[in-house]
């Protein structure tokens, strides 16, 4: 973060300094929402959540070195009192970014693959200059401005992930940090119940390209008709990625090895180069192409793009995270989140990685699917039942539709019970896929199996 005196922080956020705050005291960062992360020069943002109120930890943050607290009421520490801490956080991020004209902002959105693409693109951009990107899926109205506030005068590239809970949300995030390059991956069925249909999802995702300037670039998936149609919603130049022959950045001669990792020839307007991904699953090719297309627009040549993509390791937890026990049991931990599209991709990867081996899956009913929830979850059950698995374990509540689709599945109440169920079934060489919505907490199943503590 660029250094800012508290008086300037108050001006930006339309806040008022309390009596203990020194207007000349300088915030040098980081800006944090967890008092345990506060340190010398930091600014602590007190947010009231469902389980805790950040105002109650203001003293701890100040004792740890925080210069002040961004708060809605007086606290036991120097503070800038604001009406809405999230709005103040957004204003602060926008103001800081406006002081960094040399920083190029790249935004990534889509129904699936945002985090993987963002991670790949951050690695590619870092080859050109200092790059800031969010950790994991810091992609909402809190994580987005916090990531922006990590940028300073040395930052060449700011690679941001934008999520949407409703129409207008991505537009709001884009106003905080106006992108010059916008990448749209796909329009799928994630959060279908929240939006009401794929057309509404497309409307929300397309807000990213609408936010681009005329001299910006929209990087669109040529293989997704709803994404391709977004070209008509922007004044920016449009470039396409995908497997389609019309795409400017393509994958040719794709193959998958026995572990489910893809190799292909990357074709860009600046040349071709071979890529051998270390990421798992055929679906990661789409993510790699999207990152490559954006990196090409940043000026990186094809050979350097291919080299970086081939070296990239997974950066974010619980996304096709493949681990092996000493006895040869392989666990595919893809438990960060799930929707119908990502479920199909995960089962496809399991089929390749588990060929000739006994395969198991631990899943949970998908959420936020609206009126189509029962039908889509029954489809999930059929997908699992038809995958040739030794056993399917379905975890948690609302599992009836899944079980209708997979009548032979084992239903258990929670992650601990799922781990116990598998402990007596697994043998050396088996493969287990763990995949479900974030709220199901299925990462605990993967951790228990790998730790050998399934009981």
CSV table of C-alpha atoms in Angstrom, one decimal:
chain,number,residue,atom,x,y,z
A,1,UNK,CA,0.0,0.0,0.0
A,2,UNK,CA,1.2,3.6,-0.6
A,3,UNK,CA,1.7,5.5,2.6
A,4,UNK,CA,-1.2,7.7,3.7
A,5,UNK,CA,-1.5,10.0,6.7
A,6,UNK,CA,-4.7,9.4,8.8
A,7,UNK,CA,-6.0,12.8,7.7
A,8,UNK,CA,-5.9,11.6,4.1
A,9,UNK,CA,-7.6,8.3,5.0
A,10,UNK,CA,-10.4,10.3,6.7
A,11,UNK,CA,-10.8,12.5,3.7
A,12,UNK,CA,-11.0,9.6,1.3
A,13,UNK,CA,-13.5,7.7,3.4
A,14,UNK,CA,-15.6,10.7,4.4
A,15,UNK,CA,-14.7,9.7,8.0
A,16,UNK,CA,-13.9,11.6,11.2
A,17,UNK,CA,-10.8,11.2,13.3
A,18,UNK,CA,-11.5,10.5,17.0
A,19,UNK,CA,-9.6,12.3,19.7
A,20,UNK,CA,-6.9,9.7,20.0
A,21,UNK,CA,-6.0,9.7,16.3
A,22,UNK,CA,-3.0,11.7,15.1
A,23,UNK,CA,-3.8,13.2,11.7
A,24,UNK,CA,-0.2,13.0,10.8
A,25,UNK,CA,0.3,9.3,11.7
A,26,UNK,CA,1.0,7.4,8.5
A,27,UNK,CA,-0.7,4.1,7.4
A,28,UNK,CA,1.8,2.1,5.4
A,29,UNK,CA,-0.1,-1.2,5.3
A,30,UNK,CA,-1.3,-3.8,5.3
A,31,UNK,CA,-5.0,-3.1,5.6
A,32,UNK,CA,-6.5,-6.0,7.5
A,33,UNK,CA,-9.9,-7.3,8.8
A,34,UNK,CA,-8.4,-9.8,11.3
A,35,UNK,CA,-6.8,-8.2,14.3
A,36,UNK,CA,-4.4,-11.1,14.5
A,37,UNK,CA,-2.9,-10.0,11.1
A,38,UNK,CA,-2.3,-6.4,12.3
A,39,UNK,CA,1.2,-5.1,12.6
A,40,UNK,CA,3.3,-1.9,12.7
A,41,UNK,CA,1.9,0.6,10.2
A,42,UNK,CA,-1.3,-1.3,9.5
A,43,UNK,CA,-4.9,-0.2,9.3
A,44,UNK,CA,-7.5,-2.5,10.9
A,45,UNK,CA,-11.0,-2.4,9.4
A,46,UNK,CA,-13.6,-3.3,12.1
A,47,UNK,CA,-16.4,-5.3,10.4
A,48,UNK,CA,-19.4,-6.7,12.2
A,49,UNK,CA,-20.0,-10.3,11.1
A,50,UNK,CA,-22.4,-13.0,12.1
A,51,UNK,CA,-20.1,-14.5,14.6
A,52,UNK,CA,-17.9,-11.6,15.8
A,53,UNK,CA,-17.7,-7.9,15.8
A,54,UNK,CA,-14.4,-6.5,14.7
A,55,UNK,CA,-14.9,-3.4,17.0
A,56,UNK,CA,-14.4,-5.7,20.0
A,57,UNK,CA,-10.8,-6.4,18.8
A,58,UNK,CA,-9.7,-2.8,18.1
A,59,UNK,CA,-7.5,-2.7,21.2
A,60,UNK,CA,-5.7,-5.9,20.2
A,61,UNK,CA,-5.1,-4.6,16.7
A,62,UNK,CA,-3.7,-1.3,18.0
A,63,UNK,CA,-1.5,-3.1,20.5
A,64,UNK,CA,-0.1,-5.1,17.6
A,65,UNK,CA,1.0,-1.9,15.8
A,66,UNK,CA,-2.1,-0.8,13.9
A,67,UNK,CA,-2.0,2.9,13.3
A,68,UNK,CA,-5.7,3.2,13.6
A,69,UNK,CA,-9.1,1.4,13.2
A,70,UNK,CA,-11.6,2.1,10.5
A,71,UNK,CA,-14.8,1.8,12.6
A,72,UNK,CA,-18.4,2.8,12.8
A,73,UNK,CA,-18.3,3.8,16.5
A,74,UNK,CA,-15.7,4.8,19.0
A,75,UNK,CA,-13.3,2.0,20.1
A,76,UNK,CA,-10.4,1.6,22.5
A,77,UNK,CA,-7.9,2.8,19.9
A,78,UNK,CA,-7.2,5.7,17.5
A,79,UNK,CA,-9.9,5.5,14.8
A,80,UNK,CA,-11.4,6.9,11.7
A,81,UNK,CA,-15.2,6.8,12.2
A,82,UNK,CA,-17.2,6.1,9.1
A,83,UNK,CA,-20.8,5.3,8.2
A,84,UNK,CA,-20.1,2.0,6.4
A,85,UNK,CA,-16.7,0.3,6.7
A,86,UNK,CA,-17.1,-1.7,3.5
A,87,UNK,CA,-17.9,1.4,1.5
A,88,UNK,CA,-15.0,3.1,3.1
A,89,UNK,CA,-12.7,0.2,2.3
A,90,UNK,CA,-13.8,0.4,-1.4
A,91,UNK,CA,-13.2,4.2,-1.5
A,92,UNK,CA,-9.8,3.7,0.0
A,93,UNK,CA,-8.9,1.1,-2.6
A,94,UNK,CA,-10.1,3.2,-5.5
A,95,UNK,CA,-8.2,6.2,-4.3
A,96,UNK,CA,-4.9,4.3,-3.8
A,97,UNK,CA,-5.2,2.7,-7.3
A,98,UNK,CA,-5.8,6.2,-8.8
A,99,UNK,CA,-2.3,7.1,-7.5
A,100,UNK,CA,-0.8,4.1,-9.4
A,101,UNK,CA,-1.1,5.0,-13.1
A,102,UNK,CA,1.6,2.5,-14.0
A,103,UNK,CA,-0.4,-0.4,-12.7
A,104,UNK,CA,-2.3,-2.5,-15.2
A,105,UNK,CA,-5.5,-4.1,-13.8
A,106,UNK,CA,-6.7,-7.4,-15.2
A,107,UNK,CA,-10.0,-8.9,-14.1
A,108,UNK,CA,-11.1,-12.5,-14.3
A,109,UNK,CA,-14.6,-13.8,-14.0
A,110,UNK,CA,-16.7,-16.9,-15.0
A,111,UNK,CA,-18.8,-19.6,-13.4
A,112,UNK,CA,-15.9,-22.0,-13.0
A,113,UNK,CA,-12.1,-21.8,-13.1
A,114,UNK,CA,-11.7,-18.2,-11.9
A,115,UNK,CA,-9.2,-19.0,-9.2
A,116,UNK,CA,-7.1,-21.3,-11.3
A,117,UNK,CA,-7.0,-18.9,-14.2
A,118,UNK,CA,-6.2,-16.0,-11.8
A,119,UNK,CA,-3.3,-18.0,-10.3
A,120,UNK,CA,-1.9,-18.9,-13.7
A,121,UNK,CA,-2.2,-15.3,-15.0
A,122,UNK,CA,-0.5,-13.9,-11.9
A,123,UNK,CA,2.5,-16.2,-12.6
A,124,UNK,CA,2.6,-15.1,-16.2
A,125,UNK,CA,2.3,-11.4,-15.3
A,126,UNK,CA,5.1,-11.7,-12.7
A,127,UNK,CA,7.4,-12.5,-15.6
A,128,UNK,CA,6.9,-9.0,-16.8
A,129,UNK,CA,6.9,-7.1,-13.5
A,130,UNK,CA,5.9,-7.0,-9.9
A,131,UNK,CA,2.4,-8.5,-9.6
A,132,UNK,CA,-0.3,-8.4,-6.9
A,133,UNK,CA,-3.1,-11.0,-6.9
A,134,UNK,CA,-5.5,-12.3,-4.3
A,135,UNK,CA,-4.8,-15.3,-2.2
A,136,UNK,CA,-7.4,-18.1,-2.9
A,137,UNK,CA,-10.8,-16.8,-3.8
A,138,UNK,CA,-10.6,-13.2,-2.3
A,139,UNK,CA,-13.1,-12.1,-4.9
A,140,UNK,CA,-16.0,-10.3,-3.1
A,141,UNK,CA,-16.7,-6.8,-1.7
A,142,UNK,CA,-14.2,-7.4,1.2
A,143,UNK,CA,-11.4,-9.4,-0.4
A,144,UNK,CA,-11.4,-7.4,-3.6
A,145,UNK,CA,-10.5,-4.0,-2.1
A,146,UNK,CA,-8.1,-5.6,0.4
A,147,UNK,CA,-6.2,-7.1,-2.6
A,148,UNK,CA,-6.1,-3.7,-4.4
A,149,UNK,CA,-4.7,-2.1,-1.2
A,150,UNK,CA,-1.6,-4.4,-1.4
A,151,UNK,CA,-0.5,-2.6,-4.5
A,152,UNK,CA,2.1,0.2,-4.3
A,153,UNK,CA,4.3,2.3,-6.6
A,154,UNK,CA,6.3,-0.8,-7.7
A,155,UNK,CA,3.2,-2.8,-8.8
A,156,UNK,CA,3.1,-3.4,-12.5
A,157,UNK,CA,0.1,-5.7,-12.6
A,158,UNK,CA,-2.9,-6.2,-10.5
A,159,UNK,CA,-4.7,-9.5,-11.3
A,160,UNK,CA,-8.1,-9.7,-9.7
A,161,UNK,CA,-10.8,-12.3,-9.5
A,162,UNK,CA,-14.4,-11.0,-9.6
A,163,UNK,CA,-17.4,-13.1,-8.4
A,164,UNK,CA,-21.1,-12.3,-8.6
A,165,UNK,CA,-23.9,-13.0,-6.2
A,166,UNK,CA,-26.3,-11.0,-8.2
A,167,UNK,CA,-26.6,-8.7,-11.2
A,168,UNK,CA,-24.7,-5.5,-10.5
A,169,UNK,CA,-22.1,-7.1,-8.2
A,170,UNK,CA,-19.3,-7.3,-10.8
A,171,UNK,CA,-20.0,-3.8,-12.0
A,172,UNK,CA,-19.5,-2.7,-8.4
A,173,UNK,CA,-16.2,-4.5,-8.0
A,174,UNK,CA,-15.1,-3.1,-11.4
A,175,UNK,CA,-15.7,0.4,-10.2
A,176,UNK,CA,-13.4,-0.2,-7.2
A,177,UNK,CA,-10.6,-1.2,-9.6
A,178,UNK,CA,-11.3,-0.4,-13.2
A,179,UNK,CA,-9.8,-3.1,-15.4
A,180,UNK,CA,-8.0,-2.6,-18.6
A,181,UNK,CA,-8.2,-6.3,-19.5
A,182,UNK,CA,-11.2,-8.4,-18.7
A,183,UNK,CA,-11.2,-12.2,-19.0
A,184,UNK,CA,-14.6,-14.1,-19.1
A,185,UNK,CA,-14.2,-17.9,-18.9
A,186,UNK,CA,-17.7,-19.4,-19.1
A,187,UNK,CA,-21.3,-19.1,-18.2
A,188,UNK,CA,-22.4,-22.2,-16.2
A,189,UNK,CA,-24.9,-23.4,-13.7
A,190,UNK,CA,-23.1,-22.2,-10.5
A,191,UNK,CA,-25.6,-20.1,-8.4
A,192,UNK,CA,-28.4,-20.9,-10.9
A,193,UNK,CA,-31.0,-20.5,-8.1
A,194,UNK,CA,-29.7,-17.1,-7.1
A,195,UNK,CA,-29.8,-15.7,-10.7
A,196,UNK,CA,-32.8,-17.6,-12.0
A,197,UNK,CA,-31.2,-18.7,-15.3
A,198,UNK,CA,-28.0,-18.8,-17.4
A,199,UNK,CA,-29.1,-15.7,-19.3
A,200,UNK,CA,-29.1,-13.7,-16.0
A,201,UNK,CA,-25.7,-15.2,-15.1
A,202,UNK,CA,-24.4,-14.1,-18.5
A,203,UNK,CA,-25.8,-10.6,-17.8
A,204,UNK,CA,-23.8,-10.5,-14.5
A,205,UNK,CA,-20.6,-11.9,-15.9
A,206,UNK,CA,-20.7,-9.5,-18.9
A,207,UNK,CA,-20.5,-6.5,-16.6
A,208,UNK,CA,-16.8,-7.0,-16.6
A,209,UNK,CA,-16.4,-6.3,-20.3
A,210,UNK,CA,-18.8,-3.4,-20.0
A,211,UNK,CA,-16.4,-1.8,-17.5
A,212,UNK,CA,-13.5,-1.9,-20.0
A,213,UNK,CA,-12.2,1.3,-21.6
A,214,UNK,CA,-12.2,1.8,-25.4
A,215,UNK,CA,-8.4,1.1,-25.4
A,216,UNK,CA,-8.9,-2.0,-23.2
A,217,UNK,CA,-9.2,-5.7,-24.2
A,218,UNK,CA,-11.9,-8.2,-23.7
A,219,UNK,CA,-10.6,-11.8,-23.5
A,220,UNK,CA,-13.5,-14.1,-24.3
A,221,UNK,CA,-14.1,-17.8,-24.5
A,222,UNK,CA,-14.8,-18.6,-28.2
A,223,UNK,CA,-16.3,-22.0,-27.2
A,224,UNK,CA,-19.1,-20.6,-25.0
A,225,UNK,CA,-21.9,-18.9,-27.0
A,226,UNK,CA,-23.0,-16.8,-24.1
A,227,UNK,CA,-19.5,-15.5,-23.5
A,228,UNK,CA,-18.8,-15.0,-27.2
A,229,UNK,CA,-22.0,-12.8,-27.4
A,230,UNK,CA,-20.5,-10.4,-24.8
A,231,UNK,CA,-18.4,-8.9,-27.6
A,232,UNK,CA,-21.4,-6.8,-28.4
A,233,UNK,CA,-21.4,-5.3,-24.9
A,234,UNK,CA,-18.0,-3.6,-24.9
A,235,UNK,CA,-16.2,-0.8,-26.8
A,236,UNK,CA,-12.9,-2.5,-26.1
A,237,UNK,CA,-11.0,-4.6,-28.6
A,238,UNK,CA,-12.0,-8.3,-28.4
A,239,UNK,CA,-9.8,-11.4,-28.6
A,240,UNK,CA,-10.9,-15.0,-28.2
A,241,UNK,CA,-9.4,-18.1,-26.7
A,242,UNK,CA,-10.5,-21.7,-26.9
A,243,UNK,CA,-10.4,-24.8,-28.9
A,244,UNK,CA,-12.4,-23.3,-31.7
A,245,UNK,CA,-10.4,-22.6,-34.9
A,246,UNK,CA,-11.7,-19.0,-34.8
A,247,UNK,CA,-9.9,-18.4,-31.5
A,248,UNK,CA,-6.9,-16.2,-31.5
A,249,UNK,CA,-5.2,-18.3,-28.8
A,250,UNK,CA,-5.8,-22.0,-29.2
A,251,UNK,CA,-4.8,-25.4,-28.0
A,252,UNK,CA,-3.9,-28.0,-30.6
A,253,UNK,CA,-2.9,-31.6,-30.4
A,254,UNK,CA,-4.2,-32.1,-26.8
A,255,UNK,CA,-3.4,-35.2,-24.9
A,256,UNK,CA,-3.9,-36.4,-21.3
A,257,UNK,CA,-1.3,-38.5,-19.5
A,258,UNK,CA,-2.2,-41.3,-17.1
A,259,UNK,CA,-2.4,-38.9,-14.2
A,260,UNK,CA,-4.9,-36.6,-16.0
A,261,UNK,CA,-2.5,-33.8,-16.8
A,262,UNK,CA,-2.8,-32.2,-20.2
A,263,UNK,CA,-0.2,-31.4,-22.9
A,264,UNK,CA,-0.9,-29.4,-26.0
A,265,UNK,CA,0.5,-27.0,-28.5
A,266,UNK,CA,-0.2,-23.4,-27.6
A,267,UNK,CA,-0.9,-21.3,-30.7
A,268,UNK,CA,-0.9,-17.5,-30.3
A,269,UNK,CA,-0.7,-14.6,-32.8
A,270,UNK,CA,3.0,-14.4,-31.9
A,271,UNK,CA,3.8,-18.0,-32.4
A,272,UNK,CA,3.5,-21.5,-31.1
A,273,UNK,CA,5.1,-23.5,-28.2
A,274,UNK,CA,4.5,-26.8,-26.4
A,275,UNK,CA,2.8,-26.8,-23.0
A,276,UNK,CA,2.8,-29.7,-20.5
A,277,UNK,CA,0.6,-28.7,-17.5
A,278,UNK,CA,1.2,-29.8,-14.0
A,279,UNK,CA,-2.4,-29.1,-13.1
A,280,UNK,CA,-4.9,-32.0,-13.2
A,281,UNK,CA,-7.9,-32.4,-15.5
A,282,UNK,CA,-8.7,-31.6,-19.1
A,283,UNK,CA,-10.8,-28.6,-18.0
A,284,UNK,CA,-7.6,-26.8,-16.9
A,285,UNK,CA,-6.7,-26.4,-20.6
A,286,UNK,CA,-9.5,-23.8,-20.8
A,287,UNK,CA,-8.0,-21.9,-17.8
A,288,UNK,CA,-4.5,-22.1,-19.3
A,289,UNK,CA,-5.7,-20.7,-22.7
A,290,UNK,CA,-7.5,-17.8,-21.0
A,291,UNK,CA,-4.4,-16.9,-19.0
A,292,UNK,CA,-2.3,-17.3,-22.1
A,293,UNK,CA,-4.6,-15.0,-24.1
A,294,UNK,CA,-4.4,-12.3,-21.4
A,295,UNK,CA,-0.6,-12.7,-21.1
A,296,UNK,CA,-0.2,-12.3,-24.8
A,297,UNK,CA,-2.1,-9.0,-24.6
A,298,UNK,CA,0.3,-7.9,-21.8
A,299,UNK,CA,3.2,-8.5,-24.2
A,300,UNK,CA,4.5,-11.9,-23.2
A,301,UNK,CA,5.8,-14.1,-26.1
A,302,UNK,CA,4.4,-17.6,-26.8
A,303,UNK,CA,7.6,-19.4,-25.6
A,304,UNK,CA,7.6,-17.6,-22.2
A,305,UNK,CA,3.9,-18.2,-21.8
A,306,UNK,CA,4.3,-21.9,-22.5
A,307,UNK,CA,7.3,-22.1,-20.1
A,308,UNK,CA,5.4,-20.5,-17.3
A,309,UNK,CA,2.3,-22.6,-17.8
A,310,UNK,CA,4.3,-25.8,-17.8
A,311,UNK,CA,6.0,-24.8,-14.6
A,312,UNK,CA,2.9,-23.7,-12.7
A,313,UNK,CA,1.9,-25.6,-9.6
A,314,UNK,CA,-1.5,-25.3,-7.9
A,315,UNK,CA,-1.5,-22.2,-5.7
A,316,UNK,CA,-4.9,-22.4,-4.1
A,317,UNK,CA,-6.0,-25.1,-1.7
A,318,UNK,CA,-8.6,-27.8,-2.3
A,319,UNK,CA,-8.8,-27.4,-6.1
A,320,UNK,CA,-7.9,-30.6,-7.8
A,321,UNK,CA,-5.3,-31.1,-5.1
A,322,UNK,CA,-3.8,-34.5,-5.7
A,323,UNK,CA,-2.0,-36.3,-2.8
A,324,UNK,CA,-0.8,-39.9,-2.3
A,325,UNK,CA,-0.6,-41.9,0.9
A,326,UNK,CA,2.5,-44.1,1.5
A,327,UNK,CA,0.3,-47.1,0.7
A,328,UNK,CA,-0.5,-45.7,-2.7
A,329,UNK,CA,-4.1,-44.5,-2.0
A,330,UNK,CA,-4.6,-41.3,-4.1
A,331,UNK,CA,-6.9,-38.6,-2.9
A,332,UNK,CA,-8.2,-35.9,-5.2
A,333,UNK,CA,-9.2,-33.1,-3.0
A,334,UNK,CA,-11.5,-30.8,-5.1
A,335,UNK,CA,-13.6,-29.8,-2.1
A,336,UNK,CA,-13.4,-26.0,-2.3
A,337,UNK,CA,-16.8,-25.8,-4.1
A,338,UNK,CA,-18.9,-27.5,-6.6
A,339,UNK,CA,-21.6,-27.0,-9.3
A,340,UNK,CA,-22.9,-29.3,-12.0
A,341,UNK,CA,-20.3,-28.2,-14.5
A,342,UNK,CA,-17.3,-28.7,-12.1
A,343,UNK,CA,-18.7,-32.0,-10.9
A,344,UNK,CA,-18.7,-33.3,-14.5
A,345,UNK,CA,-15.1,-32.1,-14.9
A,346,UNK,CA,-14.0,-33.7,-11.7
A,347,UNK,CA,-15.6,-37.1,-12.5
A,348,UNK,CA,-13.9,-36.9,-15.9
A,349,UNK,CA,-10.6,-36.4,-14.2
A,350,UNK,CA,-11.3,-39.3,-11.8
A,351,UNK,CA,-12.0,-41.6,-14.8
A,352,UNK,CA,-8.6,-40.8,-16.3
A,353,UNK,CA,-6.5,-40.8,-13.1
A,354,UNK,CA,-8.2,-44.0,-11.8
A,355,UNK,CA,-8.1,-46.1,-15.0
A,356,UNK,CA,-7.4,-49.7,-14.0
A,357,UNK,CA,-7.8,-48.9,-10.3
A,358,UNK,CA,-10.6,-49.0,-7.8
A,359,UNK,CA,-12.3,-45.6,-7.6
A,360,UNK,CA,-14.4,-44.0,-4.9
A,361,UNK,CA,-16.2,-40.7,-4.6
A,362,UNK,CA,-17.4,-38.6,-1.7
A,363,UNK,CA,-19.9,-36.0,-2.7
A,364,UNK,CA,-22.7,-33.8,-1.3
A,365,UNK,CA,-25.9,-32.3,-2.7
A,366,UNK,CA,-25.3,-29.1,-4.7
A,367,UNK,CA,-26.8,-25.8,-3.6
A,368,UNK,CA,-28.1,-22.6,-5.0
A,369,UNK,CA,-29.7,-24.3,-8.0
A,370,UNK,CA,-33.2,-22.9,-7.5
A,371,UNK,CA,-36.2,-24.7,-9.1
A,372,UNK,CA,-33.8,-27.0,-10.9
A,373,UNK,CA,-32.1,-28.2,-7.7
A,374,UNK,CA,-33.9,-31.6,-7.5
A,375,UNK,CA,-33.4,-32.4,-11.2
A,376,UNK,CA,-29.7,-31.3,-11.3
A,377,UNK,CA,-28.9,-33.2,-8.1
A,378,UNK,CA,-30.6,-36.3,-9.4
A,379,UNK,CA,-28.4,-35.9,-12.5
A,380,UNK,CA,-25.4,-35.7,-10.2
A,381,UNK,CA,-26.4,-39.0,-8.7
A,382,UNK,CA,-26.7,-40.6,-12.1
A,383,UNK,CA,-23.3,-39.2,-13.1
A,384,UNK,CA,-21.8,-40.8,-10.0
A,385,UNK,CA,-23.7,-44.1,-10.4
A,386,UNK,CA,-22.6,-44.4,-14.0
A,387,UNK,CA,-18.9,-43.7,-13.3
A,388,UNK,CA,-18.0,-47.3,-12.6
A,389,UNK,CA,-17.1,-46.6,-8.9
A,390,UNK,CA,-16.5,-49.1,-6.1
A,391,UNK,CA,-18.6,-46.9,-3.9
A,392,UNK,CA,-20.2,-43.5,-3.8
A,393,UNK,CA,-20.6,-41.7,-0.4
A,394,UNK,CA,-23.1,-38.9,-0.2
A,395,UNK,CA,-22.7,-36.6,2.8
A,396,UNK,CA,-25.2,-34.4,4.6
A,397,UNK,CA,-28.7,-33.1,4.3
A,398,UNK,CA,-30.9,-32.7,1.2
A,399,UNK,CA,-29.3,-35.8,-0.3
A,400,UNK,CA,-32.6,-37.4,-1.4
A,401,UNK,CA,-32.3,-36.3,-5.1
A,402,UNK,CA,-28.7,-37.5,-5.3
A,403,UNK,CA,-29.7,-40.8,-3.8
A,404,UNK,CA,-32.5,-41.2,-6.3
A,405,UNK,CA,-30.0,-40.9,-9.1
A,406,UNK,CA,-27.6,-43.2,-7.3
A,407,UNK,CA,-29.7,-45.7,-5.4
A,408,UNK,CA,-26.7,-47.8,-4.4
A,409,UNK,CA,-24.9,-44.8,-2.8
A,410,UNK,CA,-24.0,-44.7,0.9
A,411,UNK,CA,-25.6,-41.8,2.8
A,412,UNK,CA,-23.8,-40.5,5.9
A,413,UNK,CA,-24.6,-37.4,8.0
A,414,UNK,CA,-21.3,-35.6,8.0
A,415,UNK,CA,-17.6,-35.5,6.9
A,416,UNK,CA,-16.4,-37.5,9.9
A,417,UNK,CA,-18.8,-40.3,9.1
A,418,UNK,CA,-17.7,-40.3,5.5
A,419,UNK,CA,-14.1,-40.7,6.5
A,420,UNK,CA,-15.0,-43.6,8.8
A,421,UNK,CA,-17.0,-45.3,6.1
A,422,UNK,CA,-14.1,-45.2,3.7
A,423,UNK,CA,-11.5,-46.3,6.2
A,424,UNK,CA,-12.5,-50.0,6.1
A,425,UNK,CA,-12.9,-50.0,2.3
A,426,UNK,CA,-9.8,-48.4,1.0
A,427,UNK,CA,-6.9,-50.6,-0.2
A,428,UNK,CA,-3.4,-49.7,-1.5
A,429,UNK,CA,-3.7,-48.2,-5.0
A,430,UNK,CA,-7.3,-47.0,-4.7
A,431,UNK,CA,-8.3,-43.5,-5.9
A,432,UNK,CA,-10.8,-41.2,-4.0
A,433,UNK,CA,-12.4,-38.1,-5.3
A,434,UNK,CA,-13.7,-35.6,-2.7
A,435,UNK,CA,-16.0,-33.0,-4.2
A,436,UNK,CA,-18.9,-30.9,-2.9
A,437,UNK,CA,-20.2,-27.4,-2.1
A,438,UNK,CA,-18.0,-25.4,0.3
A,439,UNK,CA,-20.6,-25.5,3.1
A,440,UNK,CA,-20.3,-29.3,3.3
A,441,UNK,CA,-16.7,-29.1,4.6
A,442,UNK,CA,-15.6,-32.2,2.6
A,443,UNK,CA,-12.0,-31.1,2.8
A,444,UNK,CA,-12.0,-32.7,6.2
A,445,UNK,CA,-12.7,-36.1,4.6
A,446,UNK,CA,-9.6,-35.7,2.4
A,447,UNK,CA,-7.5,-34.6,5.3
A,448,UNK,CA,-8.7,-37.6,7.5
A,449,UNK,CA,-8.0,-40.1,4.7
A,450,UNK,CA,-4.5,-38.7,4.0
A,451,UNK,CA,-3.7,-38.5,7.7
A,452,UNK,CA,-4.9,-42.1,8.3
A,453,UNK,CA,-7.2,-40.8,11.0
A,454,UNK,CA,-10.5,-41.7,9.4
A,455,UNK,CA,-12.0,-43.0,12.6
